[in-house]
Amino acid sequence: MTDVAEKLARKAEHGTPTRQMQLTLAHIGVWSSTKLALVVSVCLNLVTVAFIFGVAQLLGDADVVKTLTSSYEDLTTKTLNLSVILDGNTVAGFAAAVVVLNTVLVTASGAIYAVLFNLSVRATGGTLTGFRNP
C-alpha cells in the first residue's frame, strides 16, 4: 500500500471536494497593457526580422531575382536590375522600417485595447471568470 498510484486511486475514489471561485475582471491598467504590448512587439519583431532576412537569402540563393530580371528583359527589351532589391542594405532598411512601424502599432493597440475595455466595463460590469481547485 505504499505505492503512490494506489494512494492516488484511493484519494480519487473519495471525491475530494473542489473549491470554486468566481472573479470579475473590471479594470485593465493602461500602462501595464502598454508595457505588455511593447514586450510582445519586441518578440514579434525578432521573428519578423529573422523571417525577412531568411526570405531574402532564400530568394537570392534560388536565383528567383535573376530569373525575373531575364524574363522582364525578354518581354520588354528594357534593361532592369532587380538584384538591387535583395542588397543587404535594402533588406536591412526594409526590416528596420517594418520593426519601427510594428512596434508603434502594436504598442498603441495595447493601450487602446485597455482604454476601450475599461470604457466597456462601465456598461457591462466586467468579465466573469471562474476558477476551481481540482
mmCIF file of C-alpha atoms in Angstrom:
data_model
loop_
_atom_site.group_PDB
_atom_site.id
_atom_site.type_symbol
_atom_site.label_atom_id
_atom_site.label_comp_id
_atom_site.label_asym_id
_atom_site.label_seq_id
_atom_site.Cartn_x
_atom_site.Cartn_y
_atom_site.Cartn_z
ATOM 1 C CA MET A 1 0.000 0.000 0.000
ATOM 2 C CA THR A 2 2.934 2.318 -0.192
ATOM 3 C CA ASP A 3 2.603 2.623 -3.931
ATOM 4 C CA VAL A 4 1.898 6.208 -4.951
ATOM 5 C CA ALA A 5 -0.522 5.152 -7.687
ATOM 6 C CA GLU A 6 -2.646 3.220 -5.194
ATOM 7 C CA LYS A 7 -2.790 6.215 -2.850
ATOM 8 C CA LEU A 8 -3.865 8.483 -5.656
ATOM 9 C CA ALA A 9 -6.507 5.982 -6.783
ATOM 10 C CA ARG A 10 -7.940 5.800 -3.253
ATOM 11 C CA LYS A 11 -7.904 9.560 -2.971
ATOM 12 C CA ALA A 12 -9.798 9.879 -6.253
ATOM 13 C CA GLU A 13 -12.444 7.419 -5.047
ATOM 14 C CA HIS A 14 -13.254 9.606 -2.056
ATOM 15 C CA GLY A 15 -14.092 12.500 -4.347
ATOM 16 C CA THR A 16 -12.233 15.333 -2.742
ATOM 17 C CA PRO A 17 -14.333 18.497 -2.801
ATOM 18 C CA THR A 18 -13.284 21.153 -5.246
ATOM 19 C CA ARG A 19 -13.210 24.783 -4.328
ATOM 20 C CA GLN A 20 -14.636 27.175 -6.856
ATOM 21 C CA MET A 21 -14.077 30.856 -7.125
ATOM 22 C CA GLN A 22 -15.535 33.446 -9.476
ATOM 23 C CA LEU A 23 -13.674 36.651 -10.169
ATOM 24 C CA THR A 24 -14.702 39.640 -12.222
ATOM 25 C CA LEU A 25 -12.150 41.447 -14.354
ATOM 26 C CA ALA A 26 -13.269 45.056 -14.012
ATOM 27 C CA HIS A 27 -10.179 47.101 -14.908
ATOM 28 C CA ILE A 28 -7.037 46.755 -17.003
ATOM 29 C CA GLY A 29 -4.194 49.139 -16.263
ATOM 30 C CA VAL A 30 -3.411 51.148 -19.381
ATOM 31 C CA TRP A 31 0.264 51.465 -18.550
ATOM 32 C CA SER A 32 0.551 47.725 -17.790
ATOM 33 C CA SER A 33 -1.191 46.848 -21.025
ATOM 34 C CA THR A 34 1.127 49.178 -22.944
ATOM 35 C CA LYS A 35 4.219 47.604 -21.390
ATOM 36 C CA LEU A 36 2.980 44.108 -22.163
ATOM 37 C CA ALA A 37 2.190 45.120 -25.743
ATOM 38 C CA LEU A 38 5.718 46.518 -26.101
ATOM 39 C CA VAL A 39 7.251 43.248 -24.906
ATOM 40 C CA VAL A 40 5.043 41.266 -27.294
ATOM 41 C CA SER A 41 6.019 43.644 -30.078
ATOM 42 C CA VAL A 42 9.731 43.131 -29.433
ATOM 43 C CA CYS A 43 9.303 39.350 -29.567
ATOM 44 C CA LEU A 44 7.275 39.648 -32.747
ATOM 45 C CA ASN A 45 9.917 41.928 -34.244
ATOM 46 C CA LEU A 46 12.661 39.376 -33.642
ATOM 47 C CA VAL A 47 10.694 36.781 -35.552
ATOM 48 C CA THR A 48 9.846 39.281 -38.292
ATOM 49 C CA VAL A 49 13.463 40.331 -38.865
ATOM 50 C CA ALA A 50 14.610 36.716 -38.988
ATOM 51 C CA PHE A 51 11.836 35.942 -41.482
ATOM 52 C CA ILE A 52 12.666 38.923 -43.711
ATOM 53 C CA PHE A 53 16.363 38.081 -43.870
ATOM 54 C CA GLY A 54 15.571 34.393 -44.390
ATOM 55 C CA VAL A 55 13.247 35.086 -47.309
ATOM 56 C CA ALA A 56 15.740 37.497 -48.851
ATOM 57 C CA GLN A 57 18.510 34.917 -48.537
ATOM 58 C CA LEU A 58 16.279 32.201 -49.981
ATOM 59 C CA LEU A 59 15.278 34.331 -52.959
ATOM 60 C CA GLY A 60 18.903 35.252 -53.591
ATOM 61 C CA ASP A 61 20.126 31.664 -53.387
ATOM 62 C CA ALA A 62 17.345 30.299 -55.595
ATOM 63 C CA ASP A 63 18.101 32.818 -58.369
ATOM 64 C CA VAL A 64 14.494 33.961 -58.419
ATOM 65 C CA VAL A 65 15.536 37.572 -58.961
ATOM 66 C CA LYS A 66 17.794 36.682 -61.890
ATOM 67 C CA THR A 67 15.008 34.685 -63.488
ATOM 68 C CA LEU A 68 12.524 37.541 -63.036
ATOM 69 C CA THR A 69 15.045 40.029 -64.415
ATOM 70 C CA SER A 70 15.737 37.956 -67.509
ATOM 71 C CA SER A 71 12.015 37.331 -68.080
ATOM 72 C CA TYR A 72 11.247 41.042 -67.783
ATOM 73 C CA GLU A 73 14.089 41.953 -70.153
ATOM 74 C CA ASP A 74 12.914 39.361 -72.690
ATOM 75 C CA LEU A 75 9.343 40.662 -72.609
ATOM 76 C CA THR A 76 10.026 44.396 -72.674
ATOM 77 C CA THR A 77 13.523 44.625 -74.230
ATOM 78 C CA LYS A 78 14.442 47.074 -71.471
ATOM 79 C CA THR A 79 17.288 46.576 -69.021
ATOM 80 C CA LEU A 80 16.436 46.264 -65.356
ATOM 81 C CA ASN A 81 18.482 45.299 -62.315
ATOM 82 C CA LEU A 82 16.191 43.707 -59.720
ATOM 83 C CA SER A 83 19.109 42.355 -57.691
ATOM 84 C CA VAL A 84 19.336 45.764 -56.028
ATOM 85 C CA ILE A 85 16.183 44.813 -54.138
ATOM 86 C CA LEU A 86 17.965 41.964 -52.343
ATOM 87 C CA ASP A 87 21.012 44.032 -51.479
ATOM 88 C CA GLY A 88 21.926 43.767 -47.790
ATOM 89 C CA ASN A 89 21.366 47.459 -47.082
ATOM 90 C CA THR A 90 17.990 47.483 -48.802
ATOM 91 C CA VAL A 91 16.782 44.443 -46.878
ATOM 92 C CA ALA A 92 18.070 45.897 -43.602
ATOM 93 C CA GLY A 93 16.324 49.208 -44.303
ATOM 94 C CA PHE A 94 13.070 47.434 -45.087
ATOM 95 C CA ALA A 95 13.363 45.320 -41.935
ATOM 96 C CA ALA A 96 14.053 48.426 -39.841
ATOM 97 C CA ALA A 97 11.006 50.189 -41.267
ATOM 98 C CA VAL A 98 8.817 47.163 -40.553
ATOM 99 C CA VAL A 99 10.162 46.902 -36.990
ATOM 100 C CA VAL A 100 9.531 50.566 -36.209
ATOM 101 C CA LEU A 101 6.038 50.508 -37.675
ATOM 102 C CA ASN A 102 5.206 47.230 -35.935
ATOM 103 C CA THR A 103 6.458 48.489 -32.571
ATOM 104 C CA VAL A 104 4.397 51.662 -32.749
ATOM 105 C CA LEU A 105 1.217 49.952 -33.952
ATOM 106 C CA VAL A 106 1.270 47.007 -31.536
ATOM 107 C CA THR A 107 2.138 49.178 -28.529
ATOM 108 C CA ALA A 108 -0.546 51.710 -29.379
ATOM 109 C CA SER A 109 -3.112 48.970 -29.938
ATOM 110 C CA GLY A 110 -2.338 47.540 -26.493
ATOM 111 C CA ALA A 111 -3.047 50.892 -24.880
ATOM 112 C CA ILE A 112 -6.172 51.440 -26.965
ATOM 113 C CA TYR A 113 -7.446 47.968 -26.054
ATOM 114 C CA ALA A 114 -7.083 48.716 -22.348
ATOM 115 C CA VAL A 115 -8.884 52.044 -22.657
ATOM 116 C CA LEU A 116 -11.728 50.505 -24.673
ATOM 117 C CA PHE A 117 -12.054 47.609 -22.234
ATOM 118 C CA ASN A 118 -12.184 49.988 -19.268
ATOM 119 C CA LEU A 119 -14.881 52.030 -21.019
ATOM 120 C CA SER A 120 -16.920 48.929 -21.857
ATOM 121 C CA VAL A 121 -16.758 47.735 -18.239
ATOM 122 C CA ARG A 122 -18.914 50.685 -17.263
ATOM 123 C CA ALA A 123 -21.719 49.297 -19.416
ATOM 124 C CA THR A 124 -21.224 45.551 -18.966
ATOM 125 C CA GLY A 125 -19.843 45.232 -15.453
ATOM 126 C CA GLY A 126 -16.710 43.351 -16.486
ATOM 127 C CA THR A 127 -15.778 39.838 -17.493
ATOM 128 C CA LEU A 128 -16.724 36.999 -15.129
ATOM 129 C CA THR A 129 -14.025 34.349 -14.856
ATOM 130 C CA GLY A 130 -14.337 31.111 -12.928
ATOM 131 C CA PHE A 131 -11.537 29.165 -11.270
ATOM 132 C CA ARG A 132 -11.591 25.903 -9.400
ATOM 133 C CA ASN A 133 -9.064 23.926 -7.451
ATOM 134 C CA PRO A 134 -9.173 20.261 -8.505
#
